[in-house]
XYZ file of C-alpha atoms in Angstrom:
535
model
C -9.901 -1.139 -6.489
C -10.018 2.245 -4.948
C -11.199 5.175 -7.093
C -11.249 9.062 -6.290
C -14.075 10.833 -7.620
C -14.031 14.888 -7.725
C -17.657 15.415 -8.157
C -17.844 19.155 -9.563
C -20.562 21.559 -10.266
C -19.684 21.432 -14.228
C -17.695 18.502 -14.559
C -16.825 15.339 -12.679
C -13.359 13.626 -12.968
C -12.664 9.951 -11.803
C -9.166 8.674 -11.203
C -7.651 5.286 -10.162
C -4.047 3.667 -9.972
C -3.745 1.203 -12.794
C -1.934 -1.879 -12.794
C 1.243 -0.423 -13.676
C 1.062 1.771 -10.624
C 0.255 4.825 -12.887
C -2.480 7.450 -11.713
C -4.882 7.721 -14.722
C -8.192 9.649 -15.404
C -10.877 7.016 -16.067
C -13.032 7.347 -19.300
C -16.364 6.137 -19.043
C -18.228 4.888 -22.076
C -21.047 7.264 -23.125
C -20.530 9.364 -19.915
C -17.246 11.065 -20.593
C -16.681 13.985 -22.854
C -13.714 13.829 -25.145
C -12.978 17.276 -26.160
C -9.796 18.413 -27.627
C -6.892 19.438 -25.223
C -9.117 18.143 -22.218
C -8.833 14.878 -20.240
C -11.815 12.881 -19.977
C -14.668 14.714 -18.251
C -17.858 13.606 -17.153
C -20.286 16.739 -17.565
C -22.401 16.986 -14.342
C -25.769 16.748 -16.005
C -28.867 14.576 -15.372
C -31.965 14.275 -17.562
C -34.924 12.419 -15.874
C -36.832 10.200 -18.437
C -38.672 8.436 -15.725
C -38.706 9.839 -12.053
C -40.868 6.982 -10.538
C -38.643 4.192 -11.941
C -35.290 5.974 -11.491
C -34.624 5.893 -15.194
C -32.002 8.740 -16.199
C -29.496 9.960 -18.355
C -26.181 11.403 -17.342
C -23.058 12.959 -18.338
C -22.180 13.341 -21.895
C -25.291 11.205 -22.761
C -27.419 14.057 -21.891
C -25.679 16.329 -24.577
C -25.396 13.649 -27.279
C -29.021 13.225 -27.115
C -29.901 16.789 -27.243
C -31.549 16.726 -23.726
C -29.728 19.747 -22.531
C -31.535 22.029 -24.711
C -34.625 22.022 -22.462
C -36.616 25.395 -23.382
C -38.174 25.735 -19.652
C -41.775 24.804 -20.939
C -43.516 22.024 -18.874
C -41.722 19.450 -16.343
C -38.174 20.263 -15.544
C -36.437 17.128 -16.509
C -32.962 18.566 -17.364
C -30.756 19.267 -14.143
C -27.457 20.982 -14.051
C -25.523 22.859 -11.297
C -27.326 20.563 -8.676
C -24.361 20.021 -6.570
C -24.549 23.700 -5.000
C -27.994 22.892 -3.609
C -27.031 19.598 -1.984
C -26.897 20.022 1.802
C -27.911 23.462 1.656
C -30.115 24.591 4.511
C -31.872 27.147 2.461
C -35.419 26.396 1.266
C -36.008 26.545 -2.262
C -38.302 25.418 -5.236
C -38.244 21.404 -5.508
C -39.228 20.515 -8.991
C -42.103 17.787 -9.414
C -41.459 15.054 -12.348
C -44.024 12.522 -13.243
C -45.779 13.278 -9.921
C -42.735 12.959 -7.887
C -40.955 15.462 -6.011
C -37.302 15.387 -7.252
C -34.912 17.051 -4.637
C -31.505 18.026 -5.632
C -29.883 15.273 -3.286
C -31.805 12.885 -5.161
C -30.395 14.163 -8.555
C -26.972 13.903 -7.085
C -27.521 10.486 -5.908
C -28.734 9.552 -9.308
C -25.700 11.035 -10.976
C -23.100 9.399 -8.475
C -24.701 6.042 -8.612
C -24.653 6.045 -12.288
C -21.073 6.760 -12.458
C -20.125 4.362 -9.776
C -22.121 1.497 -11.175
C -19.863 1.879 -14.324
C -16.678 1.409 -12.338
C -15.221 -1.983 -12.217
C -14.195 -3.723 -8.901
C -15.103 -1.009 -6.490
C -14.230 -1.640 -2.974
C -13.213 1.914 -1.788
C -13.757 5.362 -2.731
C -12.316 8.793 -2.094
C -14.398 11.783 -2.455
C -13.159 15.414 -2.282
C -15.124 18.128 -0.850
C -15.070 22.031 -0.950
C -13.551 23.452 2.170
C -16.767 25.210 2.919
C -18.944 22.222 2.746
C -21.044 21.208 5.852
C -21.559 18.094 7.706
C -24.965 17.451 5.829
C -23.281 17.438 2.484
C -20.583 15.100 3.525
C -23.156 12.760 5.402
C -25.089 12.861 2.072
C -22.056 11.346 0.093
C -21.766 8.808 2.980
C -25.490 7.637 2.475
C -25.063 7.284 -1.366
C -22.055 4.968 -0.978
C -23.894 3.024 1.766
C -26.813 2.349 -0.646
C -24.159 0.884 -2.842
C -22.623 -1.084 -0.029
C -19.209 0.785 -0.527
C -18.112 0.564 2.992
C -14.501 2.116 2.768
C -14.748 5.924 2.016
C -12.238 8.880 2.609
C -12.713 12.533 2.335
C -10.448 14.902 1.479
C -10.718 18.749 1.040
C -10.386 19.785 -2.881
C -7.433 22.373 -2.472
C -5.143 20.011 -0.421
C -5.827 17.221 -3.074
C -4.988 19.652 -5.714
C -1.664 20.352 -4.177
C -0.885 16.811 -4.051
C -1.887 16.227 -7.499
C 0.412 18.661 -9.006
C 3.288 16.215 -8.871
C 5.628 17.356 -6.242
C 8.963 15.739 -6.922
C 10.921 16.446 -3.871
C 12.049 18.956 -1.289
C 9.581 21.315 0.687
C 7.053 23.293 -1.233
C 4.669 25.920 0.260
C 1.964 26.180 -2.243
C -1.327 28.679 -2.507
C -3.995 26.521 -4.363
C -6.776 28.531 -6.144
C -9.499 26.128 -6.757
C -12.115 27.831 -8.921
C -14.654 25.543 -10.290
C -18.267 25.657 -11.489
C -19.883 26.172 -8.049
C -17.086 27.323 -5.597
C -14.132 29.151 -4.874
C -11.695 27.462 -2.487
C -8.092 28.696 -1.474
C -5.779 26.677 0.551
C -2.196 27.294 1.845
C -0.448 24.031 1.994
C 3.286 22.981 2.804
C 4.175 19.584 1.259
C 7.528 18.029 2.625
C 9.174 14.548 2.639
C 9.509 13.209 5.909
C 13.030 12.936 7.284
C 14.414 9.374 7.291
C 13.930 7.567 10.506
C 16.728 5.243 12.379
C 13.928 3.408 14.191
C 10.791 1.498 12.934
C 7.667 3.818 13.125
C 4.295 3.105 13.681
C 1.936 3.272 10.619
C 0.608 6.630 9.849
C -2.795 7.788 9.636
C -4.398 7.740 6.068
C -5.120 10.719 3.949
C -8.406 12.343 4.961
C -10.659 10.343 7.186
C -12.873 7.420 7.227
C -16.765 7.479 7.862
C -18.536 4.608 9.703
C -22.180 3.954 9.881
C -23.569 2.314 12.899
C -22.177 -0.974 13.927
C -20.871 -1.595 10.450
C -17.174 -2.427 10.558
C -14.987 -0.602 7.871
C -12.041 -2.816 6.920
C -8.771 -1.302 7.210
C -7.146 -0.210 3.882
C -3.799 -2.372 3.323
C -2.413 0.406 0.943
C -2.677 3.065 3.613
C -1.292 0.852 6.292
C 1.846 0.528 3.942
C 2.711 4.128 4.663
C 6.219 4.294 6.398
C 8.790 6.530 7.330
C 9.415 7.598 3.515
C 6.020 9.221 3.400
C 5.276 12.605 2.655
C 3.293 15.184 4.805
C 0.812 17.821 3.573
C 0.014 20.550 6.365
C -2.535 23.061 5.856
C -1.996 26.516 7.111
C -4.936 28.278 6.010
C -8.110 27.998 3.912
C -11.209 29.627 2.863
C -14.142 29.181 0.557
C -17.243 30.720 -0.894
C -20.154 29.917 -3.195
C -18.939 31.488 -6.398
C -18.039 29.640 -9.551
C -18.518 29.347 -13.204
C -22.225 29.039 -13.087
C -22.344 32.436 -11.493
C -20.668 33.859 -14.539
C -22.953 32.102 -16.902
C -25.897 33.522 -15.022
C -24.366 37.112 -15.413
C -23.891 36.614 -19.049
C -27.459 35.515 -19.328
C -28.530 38.671 -17.469
C -26.360 40.733 -19.972
C -28.171 39.427 -22.998
C -31.674 39.558 -21.232
C -31.120 43.269 -20.569
C -29.623 44.035 -23.887
C -31.551 41.682 -26.428
C -34.405 40.795 -24.538
C -33.583 37.117 -24.218
C -35.384 34.718 -21.869
C -33.490 33.325 -18.665
C -33.713 29.542 -19.462
C -31.524 26.471 -19.561
C -30.862 27.055 -23.355
C -29.632 30.482 -23.227
C -27.530 29.355 -20.036
C -25.857 26.744 -22.237
C -25.119 29.313 -24.862
C -23.775 31.550 -22.519
C -21.293 28.766 -20.950
C -20.169 28.204 -24.462
C -19.287 31.859 -24.863
C -17.357 31.988 -21.700
C -15.263 28.836 -22.701
C -14.636 30.092 -26.254
C -13.421 33.288 -24.694
C -10.651 31.501 -22.792
C -8.987 30.790 -26.393
C -10.273 33.732 -28.388
C -10.608 37.484 -27.946
C -14.519 37.244 -29.174
C -16.875 34.521 -29.539
C -20.494 34.409 -31.053
C -23.333 31.947 -30.518
C -26.875 32.007 -32.241
C -29.934 31.688 -30.354
C -33.408 30.622 -32.226
C -36.867 31.569 -30.862
C -39.038 28.658 -32.087
C -42.221 30.718 -31.131
C -41.583 33.761 -32.977
C -39.086 32.216 -35.459
C -36.434 34.805 -35.039
C -32.776 34.289 -34.384
C -30.425 36.393 -32.319
C -26.548 36.699 -32.782
C -25.048 36.537 -29.282
C -21.473 38.080 -29.577
C -19.137 38.765 -26.517
C -15.770 39.981 -26.307
C -13.173 39.505 -23.400
C -13.342 43.121 -22.650
C -17.137 42.972 -22.330
C -16.887 39.829 -20.112
C -14.393 41.727 -17.761
C -16.662 44.641 -17.649
C -19.591 42.168 -16.410
C -17.257 40.643 -13.931
C -16.304 43.899 -12.500
C -19.859 45.291 -12.232
C -20.755 41.830 -10.190
C -17.759 42.610 -7.758
C -16.154 39.411 -9.027
C -12.575 40.536 -8.595
C -13.544 42.091 -5.004
C -14.642 38.814 -3.915
C -11.373 37.135 -5.166
C -9.424 39.834 -3.327
C -11.523 39.316 -0.015
C -10.835 35.461 -0.209
C -7.201 36.032 -0.683
C -7.021 38.496 2.234
C -8.695 35.981 4.575
C -6.099 33.323 3.703
C -3.165 36.154 3.969
C -4.453 37.020 7.484
C -4.489 33.365 8.617
C -0.844 32.955 7.110
C 0.389 36.199 8.939
C -1.015 34.761 12.146
C 1.687 31.594 11.631
C 4.486 34.047 10.676
C 4.045 33.054 6.917
C 4.469 35.498 3.916
C 1.911 34.647 1.197
C 3.896 36.519 -1.153
C 6.918 34.192 -0.916
C 4.922 30.941 -1.669
C 6.849 28.459 -3.928
C 3.786 28.209 -6.348
C 0.315 29.455 -7.004
C -1.625 26.455 -8.321
C -4.707 27.513 -10.390
C -7.376 24.467 -10.551
C -10.800 24.021 -11.883
C -12.702 25.362 -15.361
C -13.011 28.839 -14.053
C -9.507 29.349 -13.150
C -8.986 29.180 -17.127
C -10.531 32.214 -17.648
C -7.968 34.906 -18.774
C -9.179 37.411 -16.326
C -8.778 35.101 -13.592
C -5.054 34.219 -14.442
C -4.453 38.018 -14.708
C -5.886 38.704 -11.401
C -3.413 36.057 -9.986
C -0.574 37.726 -11.848
C -1.601 41.019 -10.204
C -0.831 39.436 -6.820
C 1.984 37.043 -7.751
C 5.010 36.724 -10.446
C 4.529 34.739 -13.219
C 6.994 32.177 -12.074
C 4.933 31.493 -9.154
C 1.619 30.987 -11.055
C 0.940 27.473 -12.399
C -2.049 26.516 -14.458
C -1.052 23.239 -16.555
C -3.324 20.897 -14.736
C -6.694 22.391 -14.130
C -8.971 19.503 -14.275
C -7.213 16.464 -13.045
C -5.014 17.523 -10.113
C -7.714 17.117 -7.430
C -8.652 13.636 -8.600
C -5.054 12.682 -9.067
C -4.120 14.234 -5.689
C -6.839 12.390 -3.811
C -5.746 9.037 -5.213
C -1.863 9.425 -4.886
C -0.450 7.325 -2.148
C 2.232 8.031 0.586
C 0.881 11.162 2.112
C -0.249 11.930 5.614
C -2.486 15.081 6.114
C -1.778 17.350 9.160
C -4.844 19.642 9.103
C -6.894 21.865 11.144
C -10.976 22.536 11.591
C -12.214 25.027 9.037
C -15.514 25.731 10.888
C -16.209 26.569 14.430
C -18.636 24.270 16.504
C -21.059 25.398 19.145
C -24.249 25.027 21.277
C -27.426 26.996 21.063
C -28.912 28.984 23.719
C -31.795 31.467 24.122
C -30.456 35.121 24.060
C -32.624 36.954 26.426
C -31.334 40.520 25.439
C -32.462 39.812 21.641
C -35.153 37.398 22.407
C -33.756 34.892 19.777
C -31.620 31.710 19.631
C -27.931 32.369 19.434
C -24.721 30.232 19.418
C -22.132 29.813 22.005
C -18.777 28.764 20.567
C -17.010 25.433 22.122
C -14.513 24.618 19.533
C -13.251 27.445 17.499
C -12.284 27.386 13.745
C -8.565 26.781 13.193
C -7.924 24.398 16.224
C -5.750 21.531 15.447
C -7.013 18.002 16.537
C -7.049 16.169 18.802
C -7.586 18.936 21.154
C -5.056 19.285 23.755
C -7.624 19.033 26.458
C -11.307 18.720 26.381
C -13.613 21.866 26.490
C -15.712 21.769 29.617
C -19.185 23.341 30.166
C -21.419 23.013 33.330
C -25.338 23.112 32.889
C -28.381 23.210 35.137
C -32.069 22.734 35.071
C -33.997 25.678 33.683
C -37.244 24.369 35.264
C -38.360 22.552 38.396
C -38.467 18.809 38.072
C -36.812 18.862 34.643
C -36.433 15.095 33.392
C -33.742 15.853 30.792
C -31.217 18.382 29.461
C -30.956 18.875 25.860
C -28.219 20.498 23.914
C -28.339 21.485 20.224
C -24.876 21.255 18.614
C -24.104 23.191 15.474
C -21.361 23.538 12.980
C -20.699 27.549 12.503
C -19.714 29.103 9.325
C -19.830 32.464 7.713
C -21.073 33.467 4.476
C -21.537 36.895 2.462
C -23.310 35.149 -0.304
C -26.996 34.009 -0.701
C -27.971 31.074 -2.788
C -31.526 30.862 -4.298
C -33.405 29.263 -7.191
C -35.016 31.809 -9.753
C -36.094 31.100 -13.529
C -34.893 27.578 -13.312
C -31.281 28.846 -12.181
C -29.431 28.604 -8.835
C -28.590 32.095 -8.306
C -25.644 33.636 -6.079
C -26.000 37.130 -4.464
C -22.986 38.721 -2.703
C -24.539 40.436 0.391
C -23.081 43.522 1.950
C -22.362 41.876 5.585
C -21.465 38.332 6.419
C -24.182 36.307 8.019
C -23.811 33.244 10.278
C -24.319 29.866 8.512
C -25.406 27.111 10.688
C -25.770 23.226 10.315
C -27.319 21.574 13.323
C -25.481 18.165 14.007
C -27.508 16.434 16.458
C -31.152 17.315 15.409
C -32.551 13.775 16.049
C -30.848 13.262 19.303
C -30.760 16.502 21.366
C -31.206 15.047 24.904
C -27.702 14.421 26.374
C -28.686 13.752 29.842
C -31.909 11.735 31.346
C -31.843 13.128 35.051
C -32.861 10.788 37.854
C -33.637 12.312 40.335
C -35.317 15.073 38.503
C -33.451 18.417 37.978
C -34.177 21.271 40.052
C -33.297 24.980 39.319
C -30.532 26.935 41.171
C -27.567 24.612 41.079
C -25.236 23.052 38.692
C -26.356 19.484 37.687
C -24.298 18.209 34.750
C -20.752 18.570 33.325
C -20.183 18.139 29.675
C -16.782 17.684 28.059
C -16.158 18.337 24.365
C -13.204 16.660 22.703
C -12.351 16.225 18.965
C -10.303 13.026 18.531
C -7.456 12.282 15.948
C -10.000 11.323 13.399
C -11.867 14.667 13.458
C -14.800 13.172 15.596
C -16.560 15.421 17.832
C -17.186 13.339 21.114
C -18.775 14.459 24.545
C -18.818 12.876 28.085
C -21.680 13.788 30.328
C -21.461 13.618 34.161
C -24.078 13.900 36.417
C -22.673 16.199 39.291
C -25.267 14.989 41.892
C -25.042 11.224 41.485
C -21.170 11.260 40.289
C -22.197 9.096 37.445
C -21.203 9.138 33.748
C -24.298 9.567 31.583
C -22.298 9.507 28.404
C -18.877 8.500 27.920
C -17.063 9.569 24.933
C -20.051 9.395 22.678
C -19.496 10.277 19.049
C -21.646 13.200 17.830
C -20.468 13.938 14.497
C -17.536 13.720 12.030
C -15.961 17.205 11.479
C -14.462 18.832 8.479
């Protein structure tokens, strides 16, 4: 059976198609939270009981046992918000539990393995990922599933899945998806359309998302996907952008507010109370929680109103960040002759989108008839598991090679594939290289995935903090760190002449491939070799 997993920073949703052909959200015993008016959500929480023997508690079990009330003293055994740090190239504090270093990738692995092991008859998985995720995060997902011997994996970006999950009944729709969860803000402009009837038989279409493969292991074809025919629908992504901004940042800002006004400590317990206040303010004009200091035997009443929360958000340039993200999508749309103001619907997805101030922000830019918010938690997982869709997409990040910049005396990056390119590329990108020293035995090439960010993520006071930067910075993930030598030269390379020609191509499955020809011997040193799976 195939399952879709929307692994979120705050909550995780699992969906499947049941025996009657209906999409349903899976309720996992002990793991799922059953709150009024909410579907079964699995809190993305982990408590480490024994790090040496991988004994952990996850999800709602952590809350039911009161293990989420860690005060911050001694070893850190309670983990939340760990998704944001997975795959990050930022060096940060790594906790040690029971004498073992517990990296956030390991915490995430424990969490997902615990969920997957509870699912019956798993033979395929669909994961959704933020649009701004890097190759390292997607590879980590693949590694987790490989350890569980799950060989069929599909990956789809979260906003596109959300668009599919909002239940399009027919016709053609242009949708702006605002996916605002616990850790990320993703915007995606998607057009959904039914394919026109075909008079002649059509070849099976590509499945939604793409498949990952490890080494020589064979991934079996998906019979369900192969059944997609001429009645299938298409989802074409015209624009998308993302950034590290989410509900946990708002929690941290509320903690900072009470630290400044009441002198409360910055720890996981106060963060939990801040989260409860934030959620309560989605339904009430004001909310109150009580914090008890067990050392001083004093209690504090934490009261917050909607207007106070909006002031906090304004001070943190929260709405300015939303406006900047919307402007980036608008500029991409304009380049394709699309008017963002005329979209058929604006879909609000994710827990943070339920904050009244966020919906008010959306209504400042769009009409009330356009803004939809009735399926905030399940849209992504339900869209990912839906059948009969073919995805037409483009590359979100640029890809380039590293070189030594003599002017600035540091490494820099030369772009070979630009963001926004559709795939497969209409023609390969060619690059000619020569030896840099006499008798050079090989030529190396460092290939990187290039992104931009205006936020900095770091670890402080047991919290993952996001800070908005004044200027954008280049964020790079190296794709071939363990295999940078692309050409062994025989005879040895000499300076002053071109020696190899490198052709870069991105195929229909988003795989970056290179072909390397030795210009001296006229031999192919590499032929259509896969470097990495691209987003």
